[in-house]
XYZ file of C-alpha atoms in Angstrom:
750
model
C 0.000 0.000 0.000
C 2.955 2.293 0.563
C 4.291 1.608 -2.939
C 1.619 3.716 -4.585
C 2.592 6.639 -2.384
C 6.044 6.563 -3.972
C 4.639 5.936 -7.433
C 2.080 8.729 -7.168
C 4.706 11.197 -5.985
C 6.967 10.145 -8.855
C 4.241 10.717 -11.412
C 3.149 14.043 -9.987
C 6.626 15.385 -9.334
C 8.219 14.328 -12.574
C 5.556 15.492 -14.952
C 6.566 12.602 -17.213
C 4.217 12.308 -20.127
C 3.666 10.774 -23.521
C 4.546 12.489 -26.748
C 1.728 14.468 -28.242
C 0.571 17.838 -29.484
C 2.276 20.824 -27.887
C 0.275 23.655 -26.366
C 1.508 26.938 -24.998
C 0.388 29.660 -22.636
C 0.156 30.249 -18.905
C -2.682 27.766 -18.298
C -1.994 24.058 -17.859
C -4.218 21.426 -19.413
C -4.363 17.727 -18.716
C -3.113 17.098 -22.247
C -0.054 19.230 -21.564
C 0.642 17.204 -18.424
C -0.243 13.660 -19.506
C -0.180 13.679 -23.310
C 2.949 15.640 -24.190
C 6.630 15.833 -23.383
C 6.468 19.565 -22.718
C 7.182 19.286 -18.992
C 9.396 16.239 -19.006
C 11.815 16.179 -16.081
C 15.437 15.087 -16.399
C 16.853 12.576 -13.953
C 20.287 11.307 -13.041
C 20.589 7.705 -14.197
C 22.180 5.061 -11.918
C 25.638 5.886 -10.564
C 28.329 3.363 -9.629
C 31.224 4.725 -7.593
C 34.635 3.420 -8.671
C 38.186 3.686 -7.400
C 36.984 4.161 -3.839
C 34.925 7.216 -4.754
C 37.506 9.207 -6.688
C 35.359 8.604 -9.778
C 31.937 7.356 -10.769
C 30.359 5.707 -13.775
C 26.874 6.416 -15.071
C 24.659 5.703 -18.095
C 24.384 8.260 -20.886
C 23.347 8.198 -24.527
C 25.760 8.722 -27.405
C 25.088 10.891 -30.470
C 22.992 8.088 -31.993
C 20.867 7.694 -28.870
C 22.465 4.420 -27.757
C 23.350 3.683 -24.144
C 26.971 3.868 -23.083
C 28.862 4.134 -19.796
C 30.665 7.370 -19.011
C 33.260 7.803 -16.280
C 33.586 11.058 -14.336
C 36.493 12.110 -12.131
C 35.018 13.290 -8.838
C 37.391 16.168 -8.125
C 36.778 17.966 -11.423
C 33.939 16.109 -13.167
C 36.093 15.447 -16.242
C 34.509 12.717 -18.337
C 35.648 9.928 -20.610
C 33.988 6.987 -22.317
C 34.126 4.021 -19.957
C 32.265 1.552 -22.141
C 31.033 2.557 -25.587
C 27.777 1.498 -27.199
C 29.717 -0.324 -29.904
C 31.557 -2.388 -27.287
C 28.264 -3.668 -25.898
C 26.649 -4.458 -29.221
C 26.110 -8.253 -29.414
C 27.453 -10.024 -32.469
C 24.961 -9.769 -35.302
C 22.911 -7.074 -33.591
C 22.306 -3.703 -35.215
C 22.387 -1.750 -31.969
C 23.917 -1.869 -28.506
C 22.323 -3.085 -25.320
C 19.789 -0.937 -23.515
C 21.383 -0.545 -20.074
C 18.729 -0.699 -17.376
C 21.276 -1.197 -14.610
C 24.874 -2.309 -14.235
C 27.459 -3.404 -11.669
C 31.209 -3.806 -11.721
C 33.229 -6.773 -10.590
C 35.129 -6.242 -7.313
C 38.386 -5.574 -9.192
C 36.503 -3.415 -11.753
C 37.775 -5.564 -14.623
C 34.284 -6.579 -15.782
C 30.900 -4.916 -16.190
C 27.646 -6.798 -15.659
C 24.772 -5.226 -17.634
C 21.078 -5.814 -16.885
C 18.710 -5.435 -19.836
C 15.505 -6.735 -21.485
C 13.734 -6.836 -18.132
C 10.267 -8.073 -17.261
C 8.068 -7.683 -14.238
C 8.090 -10.024 -11.249
C 5.580 -9.153 -8.548
C 5.905 -5.361 -8.317
C 9.215 -4.665 -10.072
C 11.173 -5.512 -13.208
C 13.644 -7.886 -11.590
C 13.857 -10.563 -14.280
C 15.885 -10.006 -17.431
C 19.071 -10.720 -19.373
C 22.626 -10.220 -18.117
C 25.661 -9.543 -20.279
C 29.297 -9.331 -19.149
C 31.899 -7.151 -20.799
C 35.499 -8.106 -19.951
C 37.914 -5.171 -20.169
C 40.934 -7.469 -20.319
C 39.749 -9.517 -23.284
C 37.335 -7.056 -24.858
C 34.719 -9.810 -25.039
C 30.975 -9.374 -24.551
C 29.059 -12.495 -23.522
C 25.576 -13.299 -22.337
C 25.237 -15.019 -18.969
C 22.931 -18.034 -18.833
C 22.627 -18.140 -22.604
C 21.011 -21.583 -22.534
C 18.122 -20.315 -20.429
C 15.104 -18.563 -21.941
C 15.446 -14.865 -22.661
C 14.609 -12.463 -19.838
C 14.587 -15.163 -17.153
C 17.600 -14.427 -14.915
C 17.503 -12.553 -11.635
C 20.078 -10.778 -9.423
C 23.248 -11.877 -11.209
C 26.359 -10.854 -9.285
C 30.093 -11.402 -9.359
C 31.989 -13.490 -6.845
C 34.669 -11.611 -4.922
C 37.434 -13.467 -6.775
C 35.940 -12.416 -10.160
C 35.884 -16.027 -11.364
C 32.141 -16.680 -11.240
C 28.759 -15.065 -11.511
C 25.727 -16.423 -9.646
C 22.067 -15.834 -10.432
C 18.531 -17.061 -9.850
C 16.602 -18.786 -12.609
C 13.290 -20.569 -12.112
C 13.451 -20.252 -8.282
C 16.872 -21.902 -8.101
C 20.401 -20.545 -7.723
C 23.134 -21.200 -10.280
C 26.806 -20.285 -10.615
C 28.554 -19.854 -13.940
C 32.288 -19.963 -14.686
C 33.423 -17.017 -16.817
C 36.301 -18.892 -18.376
C 34.702 -22.232 -19.256
C 31.026 -21.255 -19.360
C 30.246 -24.204 -17.082
C 26.951 -23.781 -15.197
C 26.396 -25.434 -11.809
C 22.965 -25.673 -10.236
C 23.312 -24.983 -6.505
C 19.701 -25.557 -5.391
C 17.336 -28.013 -7.009
C 14.000 -27.879 -5.213
C 12.747 -24.472 -6.340
C 9.388 -24.756 -8.062
C 7.330 -21.656 -7.180
C 6.086 -23.075 -3.912
C 9.698 -23.525 -2.804
C 11.522 -20.260 -3.561
C 15.321 -20.086 -3.444
C 17.354 -16.898 -3.745
C 14.398 -14.562 -4.093
C 11.100 -13.877 -2.299
C 7.339 -14.079 -2.383
C 5.027 -11.134 -3.035
C 4.725 -9.901 0.534
C 8.446 -9.965 1.351
C 9.073 -7.779 -1.684
C 6.203 -5.393 -0.995
C 6.634 -4.933 2.734
C 10.347 -5.522 3.396
C 11.663 -4.418 0.000
C 13.324 -7.804 -0.398
C 13.940 -9.073 -3.910
C 17.559 -10.232 -4.161
C 17.787 -13.286 -1.918
C 21.391 -14.503 -1.974
C 24.902 -13.263 -1.246
C 28.445 -14.483 -2.015
C 30.844 -14.956 0.882
C 33.935 -12.701 0.730
C 36.163 -15.670 -0.102
C 33.769 -16.849 -2.879
C 33.527 -20.337 -1.353
C 29.925 -20.103 -0.175
C 26.613 -18.453 -0.930
C 24.128 -17.599 1.805
C 20.522 -17.559 0.606
C 16.898 -17.445 1.669
C 14.450 -20.254 1.058
C 10.711 -19.655 1.366
C 8.083 -22.362 1.408
C 4.958 -20.672 0.087
C 2.994 -23.878 -0.480
C 0.462 -23.030 2.235
C -0.054 -19.403 1.154
C -3.554 -18.802 -0.117
C -4.023 -18.012 -3.790
C -5.916 -14.864 -4.647
C -7.340 -14.826 -8.169
C -7.621 -11.723 -10.293
C -9.668 -12.028 -13.469
C -8.559 -10.960 -16.942
C -11.754 -10.437 -18.952
C -10.332 -8.529 -21.891
C -7.524 -10.477 -23.550
C -9.568 -13.422 -24.834
C -13.144 -14.544 -25.398
C -13.063 -16.566 -22.193
C -11.991 -14.949 -18.945
C -8.648 -16.034 -17.497
C -7.861 -16.264 -13.783
C -4.603 -14.618 -12.719
C -3.326 -16.420 -9.605
C -1.319 -14.647 -6.925
C 0.154 -16.124 -3.752
C -0.876 -13.484 -1.244
C -1.019 -13.905 2.555
C -4.017 -11.972 3.884
C -3.979 -10.429 7.343
C -4.498 -13.089 10.002
C -3.151 -15.857 7.760
C 0.296 -17.414 8.165
C 3.253 -16.121 6.142
C 5.601 -18.353 4.192
C 7.944 -20.617 6.114
C 11.330 -18.916 5.895
C 14.881 -20.082 6.536
C 18.436 -19.156 5.562
C 20.955 -21.645 4.209
C 24.621 -21.614 3.258
C 25.618 -23.597 0.179
C 29.201 -24.645 -0.526
C 29.656 -23.684 -4.172
C 32.121 -26.526 -4.780
C 30.446 -29.470 -3.027
C 26.909 -28.034 -3.423
C 26.190 -29.085 0.156
C 23.658 -26.914 1.999
C 23.719 -26.138 5.720
C 20.563 -24.646 7.196
C 21.129 -22.063 9.912
C 19.260 -23.125 13.087
C 17.511 -19.810 13.821
C 15.299 -20.453 16.892
C 11.529 -20.429 16.815
C 8.739 -21.482 14.520
C 9.932 -20.876 10.928
C 6.388 -19.869 9.950
C 5.688 -17.449 12.804
C 8.626 -15.178 12.074
C 10.301 -13.128 9.359
C 13.962 -13.066 8.366
C 14.201 -9.633 6.713
C 17.994 -9.315 6.490
C 21.168 -11.369 6.252
C 24.689 -10.151 5.462
C 28.297 -11.326 5.503
C 30.621 -9.680 8.022
C 33.665 -11.653 6.856
C 34.289 -15.004 5.178
C 33.187 -16.897 8.295
C 30.581 -14.685 9.953
C 27.008 -13.829 9.025
C 24.587 -11.360 10.582
C 20.924 -12.439 10.595
C 17.922 -10.334 11.589
C 14.738 -11.996 12.844
C 11.345 -10.404 13.489
C 8.555 -12.208 15.294
C 5.133 -12.483 13.644
C 3.812 -9.369 15.421
C 6.975 -7.480 14.408
C 7.428 -6.033 17.887
C 10.654 -7.917 18.634
C 13.875 -7.814 16.613
C 16.654 -10.296 17.283
C 20.117 -10.095 15.757
C 22.272 -13.226 15.499
C 25.812 -13.950 14.394
C 26.506 -17.273 12.689
C 29.819 -18.961 11.861
C 29.546 -21.444 8.940
C 32.763 -23.222 9.907
C 31.759 -23.977 13.489
C 27.971 -23.809 13.232
C 27.972 -21.426 16.194
C 24.850 -19.241 16.388
C 24.834 -16.410 18.921
C 22.064 -13.937 19.727
C 23.822 -10.609 20.257
C 20.957 -8.120 20.433
C 17.231 -7.957 21.164
C 14.976 -4.963 20.676
C 11.316 -4.873 21.693
C 8.502 -2.347 21.379
C 4.951 -2.247 22.693
C 3.925 -1.302 19.149
C 6.238 -2.389 16.323
C 9.928 -2.428 15.443
C 11.009 -0.871 12.148
C 13.966 -1.992 10.049
C 14.952 0.784 7.648
C 12.523 3.519 8.540
C 10.197 4.954 5.872
C 11.314 8.488 5.097
C 11.439 10.838 2.122
C 15.229 11.089 2.463
C 15.908 7.353 2.542
C 17.242 6.004 -0.748
C 17.915 2.525 0.620
C 14.516 0.874 0.277
C 15.030 -2.857 0.332
C 18.525 -2.670 1.771
C 18.019 -3.861 5.331
C 21.713 -4.512 5.948
C 23.510 -2.717 8.751
C 26.379 -0.339 8.246
C 29.425 -1.902 9.883
C 32.178 0.062 11.620
C 35.204 -0.364 13.909
C 36.802 -2.878 11.532
C 33.508 -4.754 11.244
C 33.232 -5.300 14.996
C 30.199 -3.032 15.428
C 26.987 -2.271 13.572
C 24.813 0.840 13.386
C 21.151 0.538 14.306
C 18.368 3.158 14.402
C 15.946 2.699 17.297
C 13.135 4.628 18.982
C 13.596 3.395 22.529
C 14.140 6.797 24.140
C 11.246 8.646 22.527
C 13.227 9.770 19.487
C 14.725 7.925 16.534
C 18.440 7.713 17.249
C 21.445 5.807 15.943
C 23.352 3.469 18.220
C 26.613 1.646 17.654
C 26.207 -1.967 18.786
C 29.089 -4.339 19.459
C 28.944 -7.641 17.602
C 30.720 -9.283 20.500
C 28.456 -8.460 23.426
C 25.653 -6.239 22.125
C 26.747 -3.204 24.143
C 25.379 0.097 22.787
C 26.825 3.568 22.272
C 24.450 6.436 21.487
C 25.763 8.466 18.551
C 22.994 11.045 18.086
C 21.918 12.362 21.505
C 19.291 15.092 21.631
C 15.587 15.684 21.209
C 15.367 15.190 17.466
C 14.801 12.346 14.996
C 17.274 10.840 12.584
C 15.507 10.484 9.237
C 17.935 8.091 7.498
C 21.603 7.228 7.665
C 23.842 7.195 4.623
C 27.480 6.349 5.199
C 30.511 6.162 7.456
C 33.473 8.311 6.534
C 36.692 8.247 8.515
C 35.688 9.065 12.069
C 32.194 10.363 11.264
C 28.749 9.110 10.362
C 26.623 10.936 7.776
C 22.848 10.981 8.079
C 19.687 12.901 7.256
C 17.695 14.901 9.809
C 15.757 18.133 10.255
C 15.528 19.046 13.934
C 13.739 22.340 13.314
C 11.255 21.584 10.529
C 9.688 18.159 9.834
C 8.924 19.194 6.243
C 12.614 19.411 5.324
C 15.731 17.197 5.263
C 19.442 18.037 5.536
C 22.776 16.205 5.744
C 24.444 16.036 9.167
C 27.503 14.384 10.633
C 28.442 13.127 14.102
C 31.623 11.423 15.351
C 31.511 7.640 15.568
C 32.899 7.654 19.104
C 29.660 9.132 20.444
C 31.444 12.086 22.038
C 31.122 14.798 19.412
C 28.476 17.303 18.453
C 25.958 17.419 15.646
C 27.148 19.304 12.542
C 24.996 20.294 9.585
C 26.732 19.898 6.215
C 23.958 21.033 3.847
C 24.320 24.791 3.244
C 21.483 27.210 3.981
C 21.105 27.822 0.240
C 19.433 24.424 -0.134
C 16.294 24.932 1.919
C 13.883 22.064 1.325
C 14.445 18.320 0.934
C 17.985 17.081 0.299
C 19.006 13.471 -0.358
C 22.443 11.976 -0.991
C 24.341 9.110 -2.604
C 27.705 9.238 -0.846
C 30.964 7.856 -2.237
C 32.676 5.009 -0.343
C 35.481 7.293 0.819
C 32.969 9.907 1.998
C 34.708 12.705 0.119
C 32.086 13.205 -2.587
C 28.351 12.766 -2.983
C 25.567 12.947 -5.517
C 23.241 15.566 -4.014
C 19.557 15.862 -4.966
C 17.672 18.996 -3.905
C 14.048 20.066 -4.250
C 11.627 22.442 -2.577
C 7.922 23.109 -2.886
C 8.321 25.337 -5.951
C 11.283 23.626 -7.660
C 11.781 20.229 -9.305
C 14.871 18.214 -8.458
C 18.365 19.504 -9.197
C 21.284 17.049 -8.956
C 24.849 18.072 -8.144
C 28.192 16.452 -7.553
C 29.449 17.923 -4.263
C 32.630 17.633 -2.248
C 32.387 16.759 1.438
C 32.486 17.851 4.163
C 32.477 21.462 2.865
C 29.609 20.648 0.466
C 31.239 22.595 -2.366
C 29.579 22.017 -5.742
C 31.945 20.372 -8.213
C 29.396 20.244 -11.014
C 25.669 20.452 -11.652
C 24.748 17.083 -13.142
C 21.041 17.666 -13.760
C 19.717 21.217 -13.618
C 16.269 20.651 -15.156
C 16.743 24.044 -16.778
C 14.359 23.312 -19.640
C 11.603 22.251 -17.255
C 12.188 25.219 -14.954
C 12.019 27.636 -17.879
C 8.741 26.068 -18.996
C 7.366 26.386 -15.478
C 8.181 30.103 -15.474
C 5.790 30.574 -18.396
C 2.878 29.248 -16.320
C 0.452 31.070 -14.113
C 1.870 29.508 -10.949
C 0.339 29.214 -7.500
C 1.965 30.158 -4.218
C 2.871 27.567 -1.583
C 2.767 28.132 2.157
C 3.386 25.969 5.203
C 1.228 26.206 8.302
C 0.339 24.625 11.629
C -3.058 24.154 13.209
C -3.916 22.841 16.658
C -6.957 20.590 16.850
C -9.602 20.655 19.567
C -7.769 17.681 21.097
C -4.544 19.693 21.347
C -2.751 17.923 18.482
C -0.471 20.201 16.449
C -0.711 19.287 12.769
C 1.668 20.524 10.044
C 0.277 21.375 6.657
C 1.147 22.635 3.199
C -1.210 24.924 1.290
C -1.162 25.671 -2.430
C -3.051 28.865 -3.300
C -4.162 30.019 -6.738
C -2.079 32.775 -8.278
C -3.655 36.150 -7.791
C -5.055 34.886 -4.522
C -7.589 37.323 -3.050
C -8.140 36.880 0.717
C -11.543 38.570 0.440
C -12.840 35.749 -1.766
C -13.897 32.252 -0.765
C -12.213 29.340 -2.488
C -13.177 25.674 -2.761
C -10.671 23.471 -0.951
C -9.246 20.037 -1.765
C -7.624 17.997 1.001
C -5.123 15.629 -0.620
C -4.528 12.916 1.989
C -2.504 9.822 2.800
C -2.160 9.540 6.567
C -0.689 6.073 7.195
C 2.753 5.107 8.580
C 4.386 4.895 5.163
C 3.943 8.404 3.821
C 4.390 12.078 4.653
C 2.485 14.624 2.557
C 3.241 18.135 3.859
C 6.862 18.164 2.695
C 8.958 20.953 1.257
C 9.330 19.144 -2.064
C 7.996 20.136 -5.467
C 4.190 20.124 -5.529
C 4.010 18.820 -9.099
C 2.027 19.722 -12.177
C -1.366 18.373 -11.146
C -1.545 20.570 -8.058
C -0.551 23.553 -10.193
C -3.340 22.616 -12.591
C -5.923 22.364 -9.787
C -4.820 25.681 -8.310
C -5.243 27.281 -11.732
C -8.814 25.987 -11.697
C -9.403 27.977 -8.521
C -8.887 25.370 -5.786
C -6.880 25.711 -2.594
C -5.015 22.414 -2.079
C -4.166 21.281 1.455
C -1.820 18.478 2.528
C -1.593 17.637 6.235
C 0.275 15.046 8.280
C -1.644 13.429 11.123
C -0.328 11.311 13.971
C 1.020 8.006 12.692
C 2.715 9.470 9.632
C 6.545 9.244 9.465
C 7.053 12.878 10.367
C 10.103 13.850 12.422
C 8.068 14.631 15.537
C 9.139 11.902 17.937
C 8.307 8.273 18.487
C 5.039 8.917 20.321
C 3.733 10.817 17.281
C 4.486 7.947 14.923
C 3.592 5.010 17.171
C 0.292 6.410 18.493
C -1.468 4.937 15.463
C -0.842 1.368 16.647
C -4.112 -0.605 16.510
C -5.852 2.650 15.492
C -5.262 2.822 11.730
C -8.372 4.401 10.253
C -9.367 5.978 13.552
C -6.727 8.260 15.051
C -5.435 9.338 11.633
C -8.935 10.128 10.347
C -9.773 12.000 13.555
C -6.633 14.138 13.297
C -7.294 14.951 9.655
C -10.904 15.887 10.271
C -10.262 17.974 13.362
C -7.391 19.755 11.624
C -9.687 20.358 8.632
C -12.184 22.013 10.977
C -9.494 24.487 11.979
C -8.630 25.164 8.313
C -12.290 25.782 7.556
C -12.294 28.638 10.051
C -10.150 30.643 7.634
C -12.235 33.337 5.942
C -11.032 32.534 2.413
C -12.173 28.869 2.505
C -15.665 28.015 1.228
C -17.009 25.623 3.864
C -19.655 24.314 1.476
C -17.127 23.279 -1.149
C -14.851 20.839 0.665
C -13.343 17.923 -1.245
C -10.935 15.155 -0.274
C -9.021 12.669 -2.375
C -6.289 10.096 -1.944
C -4.726 6.929 -3.311
C -4.156 3.566 -1.607
C -3.828 4.431 2.090
C -5.023 7.874 1.050
C -8.024 6.256 -0.598
C -8.822 4.476 2.653
C -8.436 7.790 4.481
C -10.778 9.470 1.990
C -13.459 6.844 2.624
C -13.103 7.110 6.389
C -13.364 10.895 6.258
C -16.420 10.803 3.987
C -18.140 8.192 6.175
C -17.075 9.335 9.647
C -17.227 13.087 9.104
C -19.962 13.686 6.506
C -20.648 17.122 7.953
C -17.194 18.304 6.809
C -16.433 16.637 3.485
C -18.884 17.138 0.632
C -17.008 15.376 -2.196
C -14.553 12.492 -2.067
C -12.486 10.525 -4.575
C -10.941 7.286 -3.287
C -8.453 5.528 -5.560
C -7.310 1.924 -4.920
C -8.531 2.023 -1.332
C -8.490 -0.680 1.336
C -12.158 -0.872 2.289
C -11.780 -3.772 4.717
C -8.482 -4.115 6.591
C -8.918 -7.894 6.711
C -8.414 -7.967 2.928
C -4.883 -6.508 2.985
C -1.582 -8.348 3.408
C -0.466 -9.746 6.749
C 2.949 -8.065 7.081
C 1.718 -4.486 6.681
C -1.613 -4.720 8.481
C -0.379 -6.847 11.389
C 2.643 -4.580 11.891
C 0.410 -1.610 12.638
C -2.737 -3.326 13.924
C -1.682 -6.535 15.690
C -3.225 -9.929 14.967
C -6.955 -9.962 14.146
C -7.305 -13.133 16.204
C -6.507 -11.015 19.264
C -8.168 -7.642 18.588
C -10.710 -8.047 15.763
C -12.686 -5.041 16.979
C -9.814 -2.708 16.013
C -9.793 -3.987 12.436
C -13.543 -3.564 12.183
C -13.560 -0.054 13.638
C -10.708 1.123 11.399
C -12.191 -0.277 8.163
C -14.073 2.282 6.053
C -16.775 -0.200 5.034
C -17.939 -0.361 8.665
C -19.090 3.248 8.444
C -20.362 3.318 4.848
C -23.945 3.867 5.970
C -23.044 7.395 7.047
C -22.288 8.609 3.514
C -24.013 11.874 2.662
C -21.807 13.572 0.090
C -20.617 12.853 -3.447
C -18.350 9.808 -3.668
C -16.331 8.477 -6.594
C -14.414 5.219 -6.066
C -11.777 4.083 -8.559
C -9.877 0.794 -8.748
C -7.871 -1.321 -11.164
C -9.236 -4.835 -11.565
C -5.669 -6.180 -11.858
C -4.480 -4.582 -8.613
C -2.215 -7.198 -7.018
C -1.607 -5.003 -3.967
C -4.986 -3.665 -2.807
C -7.280 -6.143 -4.479
C -10.338 -5.145 -6.505
C -12.193 -7.243 -3.956
C -12.123 -4.136 -1.731
C -14.073 -2.126 -4.279
C -16.738 -4.775 -4.791
C -17.119 -5.355 -1.068
C -17.627 -1.625 -0.488
C -20.019 -1.355 -3.421
C -22.166 -4.126 -1.957
C -22.335 -2.342 1.378
C -23.195 1.011 -0.180
C -25.968 -0.683 -2.159
C -27.237 -2.375 0.990
C -27.290 0.997 2.704
C -29.042 2.551 -0.332
C -26.251 5.073 -0.769
C -25.698 6.604 -4.198
C -22.159 6.910 -5.538
C -20.090 6.641 -8.702
C -17.444 4.077 -9.532
C -14.828 3.460 -12.201
C -13.048 0.153 -12.777
C -9.908 0.141 -14.927
C -9.596 -3.319 -16.533
C -6.389 -5.212 -15.714
C -4.664 -2.105 -14.335
C -2.468 -2.590 -11.307
C -2.242 -0.494 -8.149
C -0.695 2.431 -10.028
C -3.406 2.462 -12.758
C -0.852 3.401 -15.418
C -0.822 0.496 -17.884
C -2.167 1.042 -21.385
C -2.304 3.987 -23.743
C -3.961 7.138 -22.411
C -4.725 5.645 -18.984
C -3.175 8.430 -16.908
C -4.833 11.168 -18.927
C -8.196 9.407 -18.682
C -7.841 8.875 -14.934
C -6.927 12.461 -14.116
C -9.622 13.771 -16.462
C -12.136 11.689 -14.532
C -10.861 12.976 -11.175
C -10.771 16.582 -12.364
C -14.248 16.551 -13.901
C -15.715 15.065 -10.738
C -14.115 17.761 -8.591
C -15.280 20.548 -10.892
C -18.776 19.168 -11.307
C -19.428 18.776 -7.601
C -18.007 22.172 -6.722
C -20.126 24.051 -9.258
C -17.145 24.820 -11.487
C -16.594 24.399 -15.225
C -13.759 22.805 -17.157
C-alpha cells in the first residue's frame, strides 16, 4: 500500500508524459501534463562509484541515442567513455544493449549489464545479463542456454571467477572462463523459492535479491521460502480473450500465516547446503535481512510475527555457532529501515558496519526519538551516537571518524545532511548549506569525500549536483532541469505556504497549502484535502508540488496536505507510534479535526470541501467521507483498502496486531464499517488487476453502499495494477475523470 505513495509522488513530481501535441500559454491542461513531453523532467541515471569514490560511472546516450557508460572524475567532473555502445553491441545485432542497470566486478575488470527486463511481482527484476570483460574485450551473455529475460540478481563473486544468479526459483553459478553452469539448489518450483522472495516480502520488506556471495567466494548464503500453504488470490482478466482467465497470486491476507522462511549456506564446490538453526517457529517469524561480516561470519535479523521484537544473530559457517547478540522490543512495532522521504535505501536492510567490522549501526526509537546506536557484535553493548531531542531520518554512510545521516531538527517538512563522530562524544554538525532549503538526499561515495546531491523544494523540481564533502562545495551540476524550470516560469503559478493548526484535542498538525495565483483573501475558495495519513507516507513536505496541483490551483482550488499522527514525520516516536491498533481511527480524527481548523479561515468556502487520496489515502478518503460527513462534501478514493482484513499480513499486522486477538480494532478502522453514514458525493476508482490492494475491496464496499441505499459513482480500470498506469492514455483518462468530478461537484466548469 505504501508503494503507490512513492509511485504517485513520482508521477506528480516528474511530470513525465507521452509524446503528443504541444500547447503553450500560462494555463496548464491535462493534455499538456499527460499527453505531451512539454514538462518532461530530467533525472540522473544510476551511478556506480569506482576507485573508492575518486570517480563514478553512469549511463548516458551517445550521439545516436544508444546507451553507453561514461566515467567522471570526482574532483573535477572530467569525463571519458568508460564503455562505448559499440563495445556492448552483441554479435549480429544492429544496436547496442539498452542498459537498465549495471554493476562492476570487485576488481573493476568486468561490467555486468542488466537489460531486457520483465516484471516479477511489483518490479522488473527478471531479465538478461551480459558481461563485458575489459581485459579480453569480449561481450558475452550469462545463462545463454536459459530462456530470454529469465535471470535474476546476477552478481560477481569476490574473486571475479564466477557469476551467480537465480533462474526458475533456483540458484546457479557460472564460470566465466569455461562457461560451465552449476545448479546450486534443485527444489525451487514456485512453492519452494530459493534466492528470491514471495510477493509480501518484496512489498513490505523491499526484499527481492535473496542470496549473497561470501567474501572468499567459497559459499553463498541464501533465503528459502516455502509458500505452499499461502492462499491463492485470483484476479480475473476479462479482456484479452473470449473466455476470462484467472490470474493467480500467492498473497497472505492479514491473520493468515506467512511463508515458512529459513536461511541456508551452500558450498559452491560441493553443493552441500547447511541450514542455519535460527530459533523459533519458521512460519511465525520473518527473516528480513542477512549479510556477511567476513568469510566466516554472518549477521541475521529476525522479526517475530507481530513485528514487535527484533533479534540479531551472528553465525559462523565453519563452526555452526549461532549467537544472539541483540534484542529490541517495542509495545507497538519495530522498524527496520525507517520509511522516510530522504531514505534512498529501500530494500537494503543490511547494517552499516564500523570499527573494523566489529560493530553495527542501528536506528531505534527506545528513548522517545529515533536515534542511531553503535552496537558491538561481541556483546551487544550500545553507544548512542545522536543524543538530543530530534529524529534521525535516514543514515547514509561512514566516513573516517564520522557518520553521515539525514535529519531536520527544526522543521519536519525538510531534510538536511548532518555528521556526528563515531565515538559518540562529538556534536551534531549540519553539512547542507542554507542555500538548499527544502528536501535534500544523498548518494555518498565510499570514501565519503564526494556525494551525488539531490535537492528540491515546494516550488522547484529536483536539481542534482556532484558535491565535495564535508564542505559541500559544488563540483558540477549534473542535472539542472533548466528546460523544465524555464517552462514552469511561463505558467500562471500558485503560491505555496506551510502552516500549523492545533486541533480541539490539542494535536499540532503541520500542513502545506497551495493557493491560486492572484489569490484574493476577500474571496472564498473551494478546498481540496489531498490525503494519505498512514505510517508509510508524509504529505506536507517541502518538495515540489508537481504539475497536477498547479493545474488544480489554476482551476481555482486551494489544495491542502496535512500530516496526522502516525505518519513518518520527524516529531518523535510517540507521534508515529500512536497509530498502533488505530489505523483508520486516530489518523482520520486528526485529519478531520485539523480540517475544521482550516475551515475557520475566511477565504475557505465551507460548502465546497473535497478530499481525495490513493491507496492508504483512498482508505483515508473513505473514512473521512463516512465518519465526518458534515465536513467533506465530495470524495475521490483511488485503490482504497475498504476492509483491513483484505490486505496483506505483514503491513496490516505490523500496525494493527493480529486480528485473532483484537478483531474489533480492524472492524472499527475499516471504512466499510461506516459506509452507511455517507451523505456527500463519492467516486471510487480501482484497477481490476491490482495485485496489492485487491479489486475485492471495491466490490465489497459497493455491496455495502448498495445495501445501505447510498448513491455513488465508480470506475473500474480493466487489468490495471495499483498504479493504474498500464495502457495507452490511462493516466490522462484517470486524471480527467478525477478533475471533472471535482469541478462538477463544486459548481465549477472545465
